[in-house]
mmCIF file of C-alpha atoms and ligand atoms in Angstrom:
data_model
loop_
_atom_site.group_PDB
_atom_site.id
_atom_site.type_symbol
_atom_site.label_atom_id
_atom_site.label_comp_id
_atom_site.label_asym_id
_atom_site.label_seq_id
_atom_site.Cartn_x
_atom_site.Cartn_y
_atom_site.Cartn_z
ATOM 1 C CA MET L 226 -44.148 10.959 -8.054
ATOM 2 C CA GLY L 227 -40.779 9.235 -8.340
ATOM 3 C CA LEU L 228 -38.035 11.416 -6.955
ATOM 4 C CA GLU L 229 -34.652 10.338 -8.259
ATOM 5 C CA ARG L 230 -31.094 11.255 -7.397
ATOM 6 C CA THR L 231 -28.271 11.382 -9.896
ATOM 7 C CA LEU L 232 -24.552 12.157 -9.837
ATOM 8 C CA ILE L 233 -23.237 15.095 -11.815
ATOM 9 C CA ILE L 234 -19.610 16.043 -12.393
ATOM 10 C CA VAL L 235 -18.554 19.437 -13.703
ATOM 11 C CA LYS L 236 -15.464 18.190 -15.524
ATOM 12 C CA PRO L 237 -11.964 19.763 -15.424
ATOM 13 C CA ASP L 238 -12.445 21.610 -18.742
ATOM 14 C CA ALA L 239 -15.530 23.374 -17.396
ATOM 15 C CA VAL L 240 -13.816 24.271 -14.115
ATOM 16 C CA GLN L 241 -10.867 25.753 -16.038
ATOM 17 C CA ARG L 242 -13.209 27.691 -18.327
ATOM 18 C CA GLY L 243 -15.145 29.236 -15.440
ATOM 19 C CA LEU L 244 -18.331 27.335 -16.229
ATOM 20 C CA ILE L 245 -19.117 25.845 -12.801
ATOM 21 C CA GLY L 246 -21.808 28.426 -12.110
ATOM 22 C CA GLU L 247 -23.249 28.208 -15.624
ATOM 23 C CA VAL L 248 -23.653 24.430 -15.450
ATOM 24 C CA LEU L 249 -25.054 24.354 -11.917
ATOM 25 C CA ALA L 250 -27.365 27.311 -12.677
ATOM 26 C CA ARG L 251 -28.918 25.454 -15.600
ATOM 27 C CA LEU L 252 -29.690 22.451 -13.389
ATOM 28 C CA GLU L 253 -31.062 24.705 -10.635
ATOM 29 C CA ARG L 254 -33.176 26.756 -13.035
ATOM 30 C CA ARG L 255 -34.741 23.559 -14.344
ATOM 31 C CA GLY L 256 -35.965 22.952 -10.802
ATOM 32 C CA LEU L 257 -33.556 20.208 -9.797
ATOM 33 C CA LYS L 258 -32.402 20.365 -6.186
ATOM 34 C CA LEU L 259 -28.733 20.109 -5.248
ATOM 35 C CA VAL L 260 -28.558 17.784 -2.241
ATOM 36 C CA ALA L 261 -24.758 17.326 -2.150
ATOM 37 C CA LEU L 262 -21.880 19.306 -3.639
ATOM 38 C CA LYS L 263 -18.106 19.366 -3.348
ATOM 39 C CA MET L 264 -14.959 20.327 -5.198
ATOM 40 C CA MET L 265 -12.279 17.677 -5.444
ATOM 41 C CA TRP L 266 -9.324 16.457 -7.429
ATOM 42 C CA MET L 267 -10.101 12.882 -8.427
ATOM 43 C CA SER L 268 -7.446 10.237 -7.815
ATOM 44 C CA GLU L 269 -6.561 7.803 -10.566
ATOM 45 C CA SER L 270 -8.164 4.937 -8.643
ATOM 46 C CA LEU L 271 -11.427 6.850 -8.141
ATOM 47 C CA ALA L 272 -11.465 7.794 -11.838
ATOM 48 C CA GLU L 273 -10.872 4.182 -12.852
ATOM 49 C CA ALA L 274 -13.655 2.982 -10.551
ATOM 50 C CA HIS L 275 -16.062 5.650 -11.801
ATOM 51 C CA TYR L 276 -15.402 4.803 -15.467
ATOM 52 C CA ALA L 277 -14.980 1.030 -14.901
ATOM 53 C CA GLU L 278 -17.480 0.179 -17.670
ATOM 54 C CA HIS L 279 -15.063 1.744 -20.195
ATOM 55 C CA ARG L 280 -11.975 -0.136 -18.958
ATOM 56 C CA GLU L 281 -11.576 -2.041 -22.230
ATOM 57 C CA LYS L 282 -12.124 0.957 -24.515
ATOM 58 C CA GLU L 283 -9.190 2.440 -26.415
ATOM 59 C CA PHE L 284 -9.941 5.913 -24.995
ATOM 60 C CA PHE L 285 -9.901 4.727 -21.364
ATOM 61 C CA SER L 286 -6.418 5.953 -20.421
ATOM 62 C CA ASP L 287 -7.047 9.352 -22.072
ATOM 63 C CA LEU L 288 -10.354 9.583 -20.221
ATOM 64 C CA VAL L 289 -8.740 8.864 -16.837
ATOM 65 C CA ARG L 290 -5.891 11.291 -17.605
ATOM 66 C CA PHE L 291 -8.391 14.017 -18.505
ATOM 67 C CA ILE L 292 -10.760 13.592 -15.564
ATOM 68 C CA THR L 293 -7.795 13.650 -13.136
ATOM 69 C CA SER L 294 -6.094 16.609 -14.879
ATOM 70 C CA GLY L 295 -7.604 19.239 -12.580
ATOM 71 C CA PRO L 296 -10.289 19.871 -9.997
ATOM 72 C CA VAL L 297 -13.883 18.879 -10.637
ATOM 73 C CA VAL L 298 -17.146 19.751 -8.928
ATOM 74 C CA VAL L 299 -19.197 16.715 -7.977
ATOM 75 C CA GLY L 300 -22.803 16.896 -6.910
ATOM 76 C CA VAL L 301 -26.002 14.990 -6.372
ATOM 77 C CA VAL L 302 -29.159 16.452 -7.831
ATOM 78 C CA GLU L 303 -32.638 15.352 -6.900
ATOM 79 C CA GLY L 304 -35.988 15.715 -8.589
ATOM 80 C CA PRO L 305 -38.721 13.954 -10.511
ATOM 81 C CA ASN L 306 -37.004 11.904 -13.245
ATOM 82 C CA ALA L 307 -33.704 13.577 -12.312
ATOM 83 C CA ILE L 308 -31.619 10.996 -14.195
ATOM 84 C CA GLU L 309 -33.383 11.360 -17.552
ATOM 85 C CA VAL L 310 -33.878 15.109 -17.162
ATOM 86 C CA THR L 311 -30.176 15.639 -16.500
ATOM 87 C CA ARG L 312 -29.140 13.399 -19.412
ATOM 88 C CA THR L 313 -31.475 15.286 -21.755
ATOM 89 C CA MET L 314 -30.106 18.617 -20.564
ATOM 90 C CA MET L 315 -26.526 17.375 -21.132
ATOM 91 C CA GLY L 316 -27.104 16.503 -24.795
ATOM 92 C CA GLU L 317 -25.261 13.732 -26.618
ATOM 93 C CA THR L 318 -21.908 12.307 -25.537
ATOM 94 C CA ASN L 319 -20.436 14.013 -28.616
ATOM 95 C CA PRO L 320 -20.999 17.784 -28.411
ATOM 96 C CA ALA L 321 -20.842 17.998 -32.212
ATOM 97 C CA THR L 322 -24.219 16.253 -32.450
ATOM 98 C CA SER L 323 -25.713 17.791 -29.301
ATOM 99 C CA PRO L 324 -28.541 20.191 -30.030
ATOM 100 C CA PRO L 325 -28.293 23.884 -29.201
ATOM 101 C CA GLY L 326 -29.944 24.442 -25.836
ATOM 102 C CA SER L 327 -28.228 21.432 -24.309
ATOM 103 C CA ILE L 328 -25.239 21.915 -22.031
ATOM 104 C CA ARG L 329 -22.823 20.176 -24.399
ATOM 105 C CA GLY L 330 -24.523 21.680 -27.467
ATOM 106 C CA ASP L 331 -24.057 25.172 -26.086
ATOM 107 C CA LEU L 332 -20.760 24.892 -24.208
ATOM 108 C CA ALA L 333 -18.564 22.153 -25.721
ATOM 109 C CA LEU L 334 -17.000 21.092 -29.021
ATOM 110 C CA THR L 335 -15.237 17.745 -28.565
ATOM 111 C CA ILE L 336 -16.117 14.358 -27.071
ATOM 112 C CA SER L 337 -13.025 14.290 -24.870
ATOM 113 C CA GLN L 338 -13.788 17.668 -23.257
ATOM 114 C CA ASN L 339 -17.550 17.661 -22.914
ATOM 115 C CA VAL L 340 -18.065 19.688 -19.712
ATOM 116 C CA ILE L 341 -20.401 17.464 -17.693
ATOM 117 C CA HIS L 342 -20.999 13.925 -16.522
ATOM 118 C CA GLY L 343 -24.425 12.688 -15.473
ATOM 119 C CA SER L 344 -25.346 9.139 -14.460
ATOM 120 C CA SER L 345 -26.895 7.166 -17.309
ATOM 121 C CA SER L 346 -29.358 4.894 -15.450
ATOM 122 C CA PRO L 347 -30.838 4.320 -11.987
ATOM 123 C CA GLU L 348 -28.267 1.556 -11.372
ATOM 124 C CA ALA L 349 -25.389 3.812 -12.454
ATOM 125 C CA ALA L 350 -26.723 6.686 -10.350
ATOM 126 C CA GLN L 351 -26.891 4.538 -7.225
ATOM 127 C CA ARG L 352 -23.380 3.194 -7.770
ATOM 128 C CA GLU L 353 -21.835 6.564 -8.632
ATOM 129 C CA VAL L 354 -23.489 8.531 -5.810
ATOM 130 C CA ALA L 355 -22.156 5.935 -3.337
ATOM 131 C CA LEU L 356 -18.699 6.147 -4.913
ATOM 132 C CA PHE L 357 -18.400 9.906 -4.319
ATOM 133 C CA PHE L 358 -20.532 10.643 -1.232
ATOM 134 C CA ARG L 359 -21.041 9.168 2.206
ATOM 135 C CA PRO L 360 -24.733 8.928 3.144
ATOM 136 C CA GLU L 361 -24.412 11.742 5.700
ATOM 137 C CA GLU L 362 -23.066 14.108 3.012
ATOM 138 C CA ILE L 363 -26.387 13.897 1.146
ATOM 139 C CA LEU L 364 -28.874 16.322 2.624
ATOM 140 C CA SER L 365 -32.634 16.076 2.918
ATOM 141 C CA TYR L 366 -34.292 19.469 2.995
ATOM 142 C CA GLU L 367 -37.397 21.240 1.789
ATOM 143 C CA ARG L 368 -37.382 24.244 -0.514
ATOM 144 C CA ALA L 369 -40.360 26.552 -0.626
ATOM 145 C CA ILE L 370 -40.422 26.181 -4.432
ATOM 146 C CA ASP L 371 -40.571 22.388 -4.376
ATOM 147 C CA ARG L 372 -44.357 22.333 -4.618
ATOM 148 C CA TRP L 373 -44.137 24.546 -7.725
ATOM 149 C CA VAL L 374 -41.545 22.472 -9.584
ATOM 150 C CA ALA L 375 -42.005 18.967 -8.203
ATOM 151 C CA GLY L 376 -45.697 18.902 -7.434
HETATM 152 P P1 LIG T 543 -21.541 10.067 -21.319
HETATM 153 O O1 LIG T 543 -20.558 10.951 -20.591
HETATM 154 O O2 LIG T 543 -22.345 10.840 -22.337
HETATM 155 O O3 LIG T 543 -22.379 9.223 -20.413
HETATM 156 P P2 LIG T 543 -20.010 7.641 -21.925
HETATM 157 O O4 LIG T 543 -20.276 6.758 -23.101
HETATM 158 O O5 LIG T 543 -20.367 7.124 -20.566
HETATM 159 O O6 LIG T 543 -20.694 9.051 -22.222
HETATM 160 O O7 LIG T 543 -18.456 7.976 -21.954
HETATM 161 C C1 LIG T 543 -17.847 8.598 -20.839
HETATM 162 C C2 LIG T 543 -16.953 9.696 -21.342
HETATM 163 O O8 LIG T 543 -15.887 9.130 -22.100
HETATM 164 C C3 LIG T 543 -17.623 10.684 -22.289
HETATM 165 O O9 LIG T 543 -18.284 11.728 -21.617
HETATM 166 C C4 LIG T 543 -16.469 11.191 -23.106
HETATM 167 O O10 LIG T 543 -15.800 12.274 -22.457
HETATM 168 C C5 LIG T 543 -15.542 10.000 -23.148
HETATM 169 N N1 LIG T 543 -15.709 9.273 -24.421
HETATM 170 C C6 LIG T 543 -16.752 8.496 -24.783
HETATM 171 N N2 LIG T 543 -16.578 7.984 -26.015
HETATM 172 C C7 LIG T 543 -15.384 8.459 -26.438
HETATM 173 C C8 LIG T 543 -14.638 8.282 -27.651
HETATM 174 O O11 LIG T 543 -15.051 7.599 -28.574
HETATM 175 N N3 LIG T 543 -13.437 8.955 -27.699
HETATM 176 C C9 LIG T 543 -12.958 9.726 -26.680
HETATM 177 N N4 LIG T 543 -13.650 9.909 -25.535
HETATM 178 C C10 LIG T 543 -14.832 9.288 -25.418
#
């Protein structure tokens, strides 16, 4: 079974709205394992590096301004197909077309304030996890439930 790790960010809108627990609880309830977690205020340079693929887009400066506008919670979640599972749970980039039951479909309204980031591919996950966490900040541990959710 292919265990994957992916980066999640609870964005500033969700922190301000008191949704940290709600977002993390959904990921935990699915069975995903948090293996790293911290609260931080992203610098402009970290935000620009994280969103480098969007550098040429017209919304880039708004995106960097938003993601650096307040504290975020950044984590690494691990599990079978963690990258795809997290993306599916997030819904579409635009909350307006995200189905009910998804994080964005239940908790967000606009594309610029869409509550959560999750890495979009194995390559992105590897790059983004390394951008936010040192190797020793990512923990390896067993949970008693692992054989019931990741067996
Ligand atoms: P994702 O977060 O669903 O992976 P990306 O295409 O990687 O979506 O875009 C990163 C973030 O940039 C989105 O979550 C969203 O907040 C913002 N964004 C994407 N497209 C637009 C747009 O057309 N207008 C404004 N913001 C956008």
